[in-house]
Tab-separated table of C-alpha atoms in Angstrom:
chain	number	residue	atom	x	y	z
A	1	UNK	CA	5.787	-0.183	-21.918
A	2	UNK	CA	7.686	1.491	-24.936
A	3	UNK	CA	9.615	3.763	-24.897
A	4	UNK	CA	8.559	7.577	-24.504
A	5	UNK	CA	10.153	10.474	-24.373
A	6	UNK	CA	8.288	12.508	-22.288
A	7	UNK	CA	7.892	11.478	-18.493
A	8	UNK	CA	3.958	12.460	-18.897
A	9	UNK	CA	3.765	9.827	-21.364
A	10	UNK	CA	5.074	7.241	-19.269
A	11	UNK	CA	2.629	8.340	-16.469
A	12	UNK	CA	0.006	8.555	-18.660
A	13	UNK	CA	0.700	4.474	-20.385
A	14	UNK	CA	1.202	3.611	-16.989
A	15	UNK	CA	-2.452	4.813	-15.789
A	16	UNK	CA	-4.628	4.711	-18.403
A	17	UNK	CA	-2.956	1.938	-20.849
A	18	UNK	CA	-0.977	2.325	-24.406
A	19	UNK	CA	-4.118	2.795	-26.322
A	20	UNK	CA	-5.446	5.952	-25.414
A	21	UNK	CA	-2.054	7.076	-24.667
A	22	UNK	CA	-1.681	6.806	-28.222
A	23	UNK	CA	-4.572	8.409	-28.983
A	24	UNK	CA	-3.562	11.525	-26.381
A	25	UNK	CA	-0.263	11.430	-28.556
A	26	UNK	CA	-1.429	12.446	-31.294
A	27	UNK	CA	-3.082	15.817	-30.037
A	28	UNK	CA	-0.965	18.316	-32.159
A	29	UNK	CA	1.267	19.649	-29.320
A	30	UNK	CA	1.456	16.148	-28.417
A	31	UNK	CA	6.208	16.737	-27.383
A	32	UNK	CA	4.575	19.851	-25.504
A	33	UNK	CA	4.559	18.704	-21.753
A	34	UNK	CA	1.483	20.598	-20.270
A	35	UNK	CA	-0.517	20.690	-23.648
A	36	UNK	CA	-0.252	16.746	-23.657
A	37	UNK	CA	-1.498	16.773	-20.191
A	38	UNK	CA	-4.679	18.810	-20.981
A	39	UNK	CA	-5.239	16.872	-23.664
A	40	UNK	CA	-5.816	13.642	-21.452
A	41	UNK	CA	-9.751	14.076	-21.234
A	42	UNK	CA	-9.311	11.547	-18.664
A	43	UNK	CA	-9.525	13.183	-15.444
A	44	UNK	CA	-8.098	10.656	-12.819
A	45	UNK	CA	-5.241	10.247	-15.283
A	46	UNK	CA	-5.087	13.873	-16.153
A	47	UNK	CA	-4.420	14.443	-12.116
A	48	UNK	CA	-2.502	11.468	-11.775
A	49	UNK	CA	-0.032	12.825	-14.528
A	50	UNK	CA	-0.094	15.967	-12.051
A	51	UNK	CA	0.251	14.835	-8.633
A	52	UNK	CA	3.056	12.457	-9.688
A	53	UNK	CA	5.315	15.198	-11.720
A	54	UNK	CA	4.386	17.878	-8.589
A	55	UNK	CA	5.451	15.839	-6.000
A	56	UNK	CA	8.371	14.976	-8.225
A	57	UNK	CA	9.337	18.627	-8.723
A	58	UNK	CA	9.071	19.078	-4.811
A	59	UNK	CA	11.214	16.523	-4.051
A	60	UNK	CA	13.790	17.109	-6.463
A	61	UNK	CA	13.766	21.203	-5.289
A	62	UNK	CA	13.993	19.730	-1.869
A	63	UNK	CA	16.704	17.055	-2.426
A	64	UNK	CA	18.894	19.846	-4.942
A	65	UNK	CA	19.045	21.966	-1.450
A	66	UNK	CA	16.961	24.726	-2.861
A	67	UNK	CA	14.621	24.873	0.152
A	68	UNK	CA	15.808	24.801	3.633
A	69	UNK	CA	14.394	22.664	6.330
A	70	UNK	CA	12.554	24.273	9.256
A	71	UNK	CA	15.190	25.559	11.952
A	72	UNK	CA	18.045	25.715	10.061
């Protein structure tokens, strides 16, 4: 892969392949994170792109302390 600078990018090479990656890219809020990802007109990478960066977001909140666990 090349590198990106946006972690949807990477998601999105990584699922669908570099070509329409590049083609996604070049949507004109391509370095805008959730415009890129509505511009992927490919729906199981489109969710793909989502699931991965939720569960990412969940874990991080989760492993930064902001949540507490259950019975604490």
């Amino acid at each position: 892969m090349r590198k990106h600078e946006l972690a949807e990018h990477v998601l999105a090479e990584y699922n669908a392949g570099p070509g329409p990656t590049a083609r996604w890219k070049k949507t004109p809020h391509e370095s805008h994170r959730a415009a890129f990802v509505e511009a992927v007109d490919f729906y199981p990478t489109r969710h793909y792109i989502k699931n991965v960066l939720g569960d990412y977001y969940a874990y991080k909140e989760l492993w930064d302390g902001g949540i507490q666990a259950a019975g604490k």
